[in-house]
Amino acid sequence: MSAPTRTPSGAPAHLTGAGGGRVGDDAQRPDGVLKVRGEFAYGSDLWMEDMLWGVTLRSPHPYARIRSVDLGAALAVPGVHAVLTSDDVPGEKVYGLELADQPVLAVDVVRYQGEPVALVAADHPETARLAASRIQVDYEVWEPVTDARVALGHPTPDRPDTSPPRDQVHDAPAEVTELSRESAHLHPQGNLVRHLKVRKGDPEPAADVVVVGEYEVGMQDQAFLGPESGLAVPAEDGGVELYVATQWLHVDQRQICSALGLPPERVRLTLAGVGGAFGGREDLSMHVHACLLALHTGRPVKMSYNREESFFGHVHRHPATMRYEHGATRDGDLVYVRAAIYFDGGAYASSTPAVVGNGGTMGVGPYVVPNVHVDCYGAYTNNPPCGAMRGFGSVQTAFAYESQMDALAAELGMDPVELRCRNAMEEGSPTPTGQVIDSPAPVAELLRRLQAMPLPPEAATGDDVDLRDMPGGVSNTTHGEGVRRGVGYAVAYKNVAFSEGYDDHSTARVRLEVVGGEAVATVHTAAAEVGQGLVTVEQQIARTELGVEQVTVHPKDTSVGSAGSTSASRQTYVTGGAVKAACEAVRARVLERARTVVGRPVADLRLDGGEVVSDAEGIAVPLADVLGDEAVEETLEWRHRPTEAVDPETGQGFAHVQYAFSAHRAVVDVDTELGLVKVVEMACTQDVGKAINPQAVVGQIQGGTAQGLGLAVMEEILIRDGRVQNPSFTDYLIPTVLDMPPMRIEVLECADPHAPYGLRGVGEAPNISSGPAVLAAIRAATGLPLTRVPVRPEHLTGT
Amino acid sequence: MRLTCTVNGTEQQVDDVWEGESLLYVLRERMGLPGSKNACEQGECGSCTVYLDGLPVCACLVAAGQAEGRAIGTVEGLTDGDTGQLHPVQQAFLDAGAVQCGFCTPGLLVATDDLVGRSLAEGRKPADAEIREALAGNLCRCTGYEKILDAVRLAADRMSEAGR
Ligand code: FES
Ligand code: FES
């Protein structure tokens, strides 16, 4: 079966070039030229001569029973080739990342607005949409459960009554436990997805000063620009080839195989071009659907969501409700933190268990706290499913713990940076889970360096005012009257890679050969390039370890072993580690062979410039003379050091392999009369251990900062009674170039001795500390407590 | 319906176009020019920006029929057709590190080409505030825009240097 092609874009290509560059250099991305020429084939660009278009019919209701589905009118539309429901799913009807609880297509009940109910394939996307609209579904509409605390039978401010809501799905009552009194169970095992407890030190500590706060974080969307999309092509062996924009090919493959009832060798995945991911592509979207339609029709089927469907087609960041209590001595030493954290997981589990793991284990921030009592819950509700998004479980808690640090500083009359530095973690500090930090943790240094950076000039006044610098911009809402400036700081940390005993590995295949007289390395991994620049890092590592200039990146597919997920800031570390290890294995074999040719012991030899070099002898032998026309290839699996599950009662254990640290300073101008915020400058310091590609590292910090700023002041999926109110870029706002201020960035490189090249994962930390800094700055400008993000104008004007 | 127009200097004719199809759909799905992107199809993101008779527009908001007889320029037309050499704006985006996932890039390249071209025609380089205003309709989710601004400045510098 031929690969999908079109003019001028081809199927996912071998990437070569561009300009060279080793570890530590600003290397250019090998897919860059294709991207600026408009020739890079994203999932939505794939095309085959005889392909059909697939569309999804989704539930309009957050919670309902399906009485009946009538497909007749849809099937009668000319140009329609298939209409499918859950009856047509040949294998397991439910799937999931961690727990298999989500139907491929709804089975009897829908649990969120937008749940897929039926599929259509037709020869034009409009025909398919028309047919989908003619499917008759008869729903018995139920009242949705829309608050995580209510779902668990825990009290809320508006609902002190803890009697559980009415059970509508399951006949038998759920198990009622001391910790989760849930019984209106949306799923057979109850509404509790996970409860993580951290218990450390004295259970009844006493402190001189206590601050208590309740915080709320709204539901953020990843809002990647490239829609969910892909092309499924039926294969001659009865299997299917899927070209798809995703984050983890092998976890997709496992779930697709299970739903299709096919073995892995008959479900082959290749990564299509990915237009951003940020966690939103970790779960399946159109993957199984397109495969079902392709297998059913015997034709290639393309699916590509439009923006509205995209809002329903992927998981979001968990909204959170948090209560924190901080106790400290008069001098400002933290004595204890108590916290109750609720994550609303929505209708299906997705990665809620791991989000709860992060939220709970790191929920007090990068501080040394002797006594900790944290309860972190993830619950099922009838809201949209929530799962992975950049910063994963840490973004939400950082808003709370950093707000608490500011409140505590105010209570103590201390400088907020001083208070943070006084309690900052450092190398050797214990974490709340009893782990000892065994690599640099420059928390105080990050803050001090921020503080030392110059502040932007004061806002102009009078005739010098440029409206474009004012809150409200050229809408001409103010010339500076009522505008106040504020400065805020925040620091955060995040675990890198998968935690809690997960077997977190990556696989790399590296080949070295001489082609047309030139030494060429080929790197083959299944690690998803989603825009972050992993393909560049793979080339840089191969150039460094094998001393060659030409490195080809093989298309990402399932013909090589799993690389794990492109998430948790882990790919440069884990797949980078795998590529390095595979290169070392190749190098060892090449040098062993060179030993006889050069006549020097292996220890005296190295690879550089496409030659075997012996510095002692001052000689260099071209690789062509050593390898001839033979290729040396090695494939190996690489793991970071193991972590362990935490104790279920105390949360203690070696849970995380590495931490990334970043800090932000935000400067804002707030029009206090209209409640408009203009972020004037963002400054960031981050420790990256080793910047493999400094230009790309800075790009990650800038992009992460923007997403954190977005959550602080504008981004929220508004839900009313389980229904999404704003599924468009007209109403869900992400920062534009007018919203983003200039940034000052300082990158520290304090090597982590446990990691390849000493590097630390980069992508998430800046997304965690930026929002809380903006919130702190707005608070400083207005004097308002501000306990909810995103901050809206009405929070600032009290209207 | 039949649609005839000029795309990147070449006459194009396509048949069986539905009334409801946008120029973006026709370019991407009927003419084999998927360079212009489809991030929102609602006129909110700028990823589909193309030239229509020399003016930048969101191709997703232009009905296919409106393009009849007109000249369209897309990202595919920026590269020199004869030499294959990248346009200075394309090169600047690469050199500045302004491309991550790249989904916003084609639209930004057209918008930048328009801005820099207009400014240089007036004998000056665009100021930062102007750049921000000109690109305010182009969303990028990956970069935080800093390197995009760097790229625009770099392109303007190089093009004004070359034009001298
Ligand atoms: S796709 Fe046209 S503006 Fe977004
Ligand atoms: S580079 Fe990904 S949206 Fe701009």
mmCIF file of N, CA, C and O in Angstrom, chain B residues 87-133:
data_model
loop_
_atom_site.group_PDB
_atom_site.id
_atom_site.type_symbol
_atom_site.label_atom_id
_atom_site.label_comp_id
_atom_site.label_asym_id
_atom_site.label_seq_id
_atom_site.Cartn_x
_atom_site.Cartn_y
_atom_site.Cartn_z
ATOM 1 N N HIS B 87 13.072 33.022 0.283
ATOM 2 C CA HIS B 87 12.833 34.467 0.405
ATOM 3 C C HIS B 87 13.511 34.941 1.706
ATOM 4 O O HIS B 87 13.560 34.188 2.673
ATOM 5 N N PRO B 88 14.004 36.188 1.730
ATOM 6 C CA PRO B 88 14.664 36.659 2.960
ATOM 7 C C PRO B 88 13.784 36.528 4.201
ATOM 8 O O PRO B 88 14.292 36.314 5.312
ATOM 9 N N VAL B 89 12.477 36.665 4.045
ATOM 10 C CA VAL B 89 11.591 36.517 5.207
ATOM 11 C C VAL B 89 11.619 35.064 5.705
ATOM 12 O O VAL B 89 11.679 34.797 6.907
ATOM 13 N N GLN B 90 11.617 34.127 4.779
ATOM 14 C CA GLN B 90 11.687 32.706 5.168
ATOM 15 C C GLN B 90 13.010 32.421 5.877
ATOM 16 O O GLN B 90 13.053 31.766 6.922
ATOM 17 N N GLN B 91 14.098 32.936 5.289
ATOM 18 C CA GLN B 91 15.413 32.694 5.873
ATOM 19 C C GLN B 91 15.511 33.310 7.267
ATOM 20 O O GLN B 91 16.070 32.719 8.191
ATOM 21 N N ALA B 92 14.930 34.505 7.427
ATOM 22 C CA ALA B 92 14.994 35.176 8.728
ATOM 23 C C ALA B 92 14.235 34.385 9.794
ATOM 24 O O ALA B 92 14.687 34.277 10.940
ATOM 25 N N PHE B 93 13.105 33.804 9.434
ATOM 26 C CA PHE B 93 12.353 32.993 10.408
ATOM 27 C C PHE B 93 13.196 31.800 10.856
ATOM 28 O O PHE B 93 13.193 31.435 12.037
ATOM 29 N N LEU B 94 13.917 31.199 9.935
ATOM 30 C CA LEU B 94 14.776 30.066 10.306
ATOM 31 C C LEU B 94 15.926 30.533 11.193
ATOM 32 O O LEU B 94 16.202 29.945 12.239
ATOM 33 N N ASP B 95 16.598 31.605 10.770
ATOM 34 C CA ASP B 95 17.786 32.048 11.503
ATOM 35 C C ASP B 95 17.441 32.540 12.904
ATOM 36 O O ASP B 95 18.222 32.382 13.836
ATOM 37 N N ALA B 96 16.277 33.156 13.046
ATOM 38 C CA ALA B 96 15.897 33.699 14.355
ATOM 39 C C ALA B 96 15.324 32.625 15.276
ATOM 40 O O ALA B 96 15.054 32.896 16.440
ATOM 41 N N GLY B 97 15.119 31.427 14.772
ATOM 42 C CA GLY B 97 14.496 30.387 15.607
ATOM 43 C C GLY B 97 13.019 30.653 15.830
ATOM 44 O O GLY B 97 12.459 30.296 16.870
ATOM 45 N N ALA B 98 12.368 31.272 14.852
ATOM 46 C CA ALA B 98 10.962 31.652 15.014
ATOM 47 C C ALA B 98 9.999 30.535 14.631
ATOM 48 O O ALA B 98 8.789 30.719 14.679
ATOM 49 N N VAL B 99 10.544 29.394 14.229
ATOM 50 C CA VAL B 99 9.698 28.275 13.813
ATOM 51 C C VAL B 99 9.802 27.159 14.847
ATOM 52 O O VAL B 99 10.882 26.628 15.067
ATOM 53 N N GLN B 100 8.696 26.853 15.488
ATOM 54 C CA GLN B 100 8.670 25.648 16.331
ATOM 55 C C GLN B 100 7.801 24.615 15.614
ATOM 56 O O GLN B 100 8.264 23.969 14.697
ATOM 57 N N CYS B 101 6.531 24.499 16.012
ATOM 58 C CA CYS B 101 5.716 23.530 15.269
ATOM 59 C C CYS B 101 5.511 23.995 13.836
ATOM 60 O O CYS B 101 5.299 23.200 12.937
ATOM 61 N N GLY B 102 5.545 25.306 13.621
ATOM 62 C CA GLY B 102 5.481 25.832 12.261
ATOM 63 C C GLY B 102 4.085 25.986 11.696
ATOM 64 O O GLY B 102 3.936 26.395 10.545
ATOM 65 N N PHE B 103 3.064 25.702 12.475
ATOM 66 C CA PHE B 103 1.709 25.767 11.913
ATOM 67 C C PHE B 103 1.281 27.206 11.649
ATOM 68 O O PHE B 103 0.515 27.476 10.730
ATOM 69 N N CYS B 104 1.787 28.130 12.463
ATOM 70 C CA CYS B 104 1.472 29.541 12.261
ATOM 71 C C CYS B 104 2.351 30.159 11.186
ATOM 72 O O CYS B 104 2.093 31.268 10.729
ATOM 73 N N THR B 105 3.454 29.477 10.836
ATOM 74 C CA THR B 105 4.517 30.096 10.043
ATOM 75 C C THR B 105 4.069 30.579 8.662
ATOM 76 O O THR B 105 4.353 31.728 8.301
ATOM 77 N N PRO B 106 3.366 29.769 7.864
ATOM 78 C CA PRO B 106 3.009 30.249 6.524
ATOM 79 C C PRO B 106 2.219 31.557 6.560
ATOM 80 O O PRO B 106 2.515 32.487 5.801
ATOM 81 N N GLY B 107 1.256 31.643 7.450
ATOM 82 C CA GLY B 107 0.465 32.867 7.554
ATOM 83 C C GLY B 107 1.321 34.039 8.003
ATOM 84 O O GLY B 107 1.196 35.159 7.487
ATOM 85 N N LEU B 108 2.213 33.780 8.961
ATOM 86 C CA LEU B 108 3.084 34.850 9.445
ATOM 87 C C LEU B 108 4.057 35.314 8.370
ATOM 88 O O LEU B 108 4.399 36.489 8.296
ATOM 89 N N LEU B 109 4.505 34.389 7.539
ATOM 90 C CA LEU B 109 5.445 34.769 6.480
ATOM 91 C C LEU B 109 4.778 35.717 5.499
ATOM 92 O O LEU B 109 5.361 36.723 5.090
ATOM 93 N N VAL B 110 3.532 35.415 5.131
ATOM 94 C CA VAL B 110 2.830 36.288 4.199
ATOM 95 C C VAL B 110 2.580 37.647 4.855
ATOM 96 O O VAL B 110 2.828 38.703 4.257
ATOM 97 N N ALA B 111 2.143 37.636 6.111
ATOM 98 C CA ALA B 111 1.872 38.898 6.806
ATOM 99 C C ALA B 111 3.157 39.717 6.955
ATOM 100 O O ALA B 111 3.147 40.942 6.816
ATOM 101 N N THR B 112 4.259 39.045 7.251
ATOM 102 C CA THR B 112 5.531 39.744 7.416
ATOM 103 C C THR B 112 6.023 40.301 6.082
ATOM 104 O O THR B 112 6.501 41.436 6.001
ATOM 105 N N ASP B 113 5.898 39.485 5.046
ATOM 106 C CA ASP B 113 6.318 39.944 3.719
ATOM 107 C C ASP B 113 5.555 41.211 3.343
ATOM 108 O O ASP B 113 6.131 42.172 2.835
ATOM 109 N N ASP B 114 4.278 41.208 3.648
ATOM 110 C CA ASP B 114 3.447 42.367 3.342
ATOM 111 C C ASP B 114 3.915 43.587 4.139
ATOM 112 O O ASP B 114 4.137 44.659 3.573
ATOM 113 N N LEU B 115 4.100 43.403 5.444
ATOM 114 C CA LEU B 115 4.498 44.521 6.306
ATOM 115 C C LEU B 115 5.856 45.082 5.890
ATOM 116 O O LEU B 115 6.015 46.295 5.706
ATOM 117 N N VAL B 116 6.839 44.200 5.757
ATOM 118 C CA VAL B 116 8.192 44.665 5.451
ATOM 119 C C VAL B 116 8.211 45.304 4.063
ATOM 120 O O VAL B 116 8.810 46.364 3.865
ATOM 121 N N GLY B 117 7.505 44.672 3.127
ATOM 122 C CA GLY B 117 7.454 45.223 1.776
ATOM 123 C C GLY B 117 6.869 46.636 1.767
ATOM 124 O O GLY B 117 7.417 47.548 1.152
ATOM 125 N N ARG B 118 5.786 46.821 2.486
ATOM 126 C CA ARG B 118 5.138 48.140 2.539
ATOM 127 C C ARG B 118 6.061 49.163 3.186
ATOM 128 O O ARG B 118 6.208 50.281 2.693
ATOM 129 N N SER B 119 6.688 48.794 4.292
ATOM 130 C CA SER B 119 7.550 49.753 4.993
ATOM 131 C C SER B 119 8.739 50.143 4.130
ATOM 132 O O SER B 119 9.052 51.331 4.012
ATOM 133 N N LEU B 120 9.373 49.135 3.543
ATOM 134 C CA LEU B 120 10.565 49.444 2.752
ATOM 135 C C LEU B 120 10.200 50.285 1.532
ATOM 136 O O LEU B 120 10.976 51.144 1.112
ATOM 137 N N ALA B 121 9.001 50.063 1.008
ATOM 138 C CA ALA B 121 8.558 50.871 -0.129
ATOM 139 C C ALA B 121 8.461 52.330 0.291
ATOM 140 O O ALA B 121 8.636 53.236 -0.525
ATOM 141 N N GLU B 122 8.182 52.534 1.579
ATOM 142 C CA GLU B 122 8.128 53.911 2.095
ATOM 143 C C GLU B 122 9.502 54.363 2.573
ATOM 144 O O GLU B 122 9.629 55.415 3.208
ATOM 145 N N GLY B 123 10.469 53.530 2.339
ATOM 146 C CA GLY B 123 11.840 53.925 2.651
ATOM 147 C C GLY B 123 12.215 53.822 4.114
ATOM 148 O O GLY B 123 13.085 54.526 4.605
ATOM 149 N N ARG B 124 11.530 52.941 4.867
ATOM 150 C CA ARG B 124 11.868 52.806 6.292
ATOM 151 C C ARG B 124 11.610 51.380 6.742
ATOM 152 O O ARG B 124 10.974 50.602 6.033
ATOM 153 N N LYS B 125 12.135 51.092 7.937
ATOM 154 C CA LYS B 125 11.890 49.759 8.489
ATOM 155 C C LYS B 125 10.762 49.840 9.516
ATOM 156 O O LYS B 125 10.612 50.878 10.166
ATOM 157 N N PRO B 126 9.978 48.781 9.665
ATOM 158 C CA PRO B 126 8.844 48.879 10.601
ATOM 159 C C PRO B 126 9.321 48.969 12.054
ATOM 160 O O PRO B 126 10.236 48.255 12.457
ATOM 161 N N ALA B 127 8.688 49.863 12.805
ATOM 162 C CA ALA B 127 8.993 49.969 14.241
ATOM 163 C C ALA B 127 8.318 48.812 14.977
ATOM 164 O O ALA B 127 7.374 48.210 14.474
ATOM 165 N N ASP B 128 8.817 48.529 16.200
ATOM 166 C CA ASP B 128 8.284 47.392 16.959
ATOM 167 C C ASP B 128 6.772 47.458 17.155
ATOM 168 O O ASP B 128 6.068 46.464 16.991
ATOM 169 N N ALA B 129 6.283 48.629 17.509
ATOM 170 C CA ALA B 129 4.841 48.749 17.758
ATOM 171 C C ALA B 129 4.049 48.453 16.480
ATOM 172 O O ALA B 129 2.980 47.852 16.525
ATOM 173 N N GLU B 130 4.630 48.856 15.360
ATOM 174 C CA GLU B 130 3.978 48.580 14.074
ATOM 175 C C GLU B 130 3.969 47.085 13.768
ATOM 176 O O GLU B 130 2.990 46.542 13.252
ATOM 177 N N ILE B 131 5.093 46.451 14.068
ATOM 178 C CA ILE B 131 5.178 45.000 13.811
ATOM 179 C C ILE B 131 4.110 44.291 14.632
ATOM 180 O O ILE B 131 3.361 43.446 14.134
ATOM 181 N N ARG B 132 4.008 44.670 15.894
ATOM 182 C CA ARG B 132 3.019 44.020 16.759
ATOM 183 C C ARG B 132 1.611 44.218 16.210
ATOM 184 O O ARG B 132 0.808 43.286 16.176
ATOM 185 N N GLU B 133 1.332 45.446 15.787
ATOM 186 C CA GLU B 133 -0.004 45.702 15.254
ATOM 187 C C GLU B 133 -0.271 44.878 13.998
ATOM 188 O O GLU B 133 -1.336 44.295 13.835
#
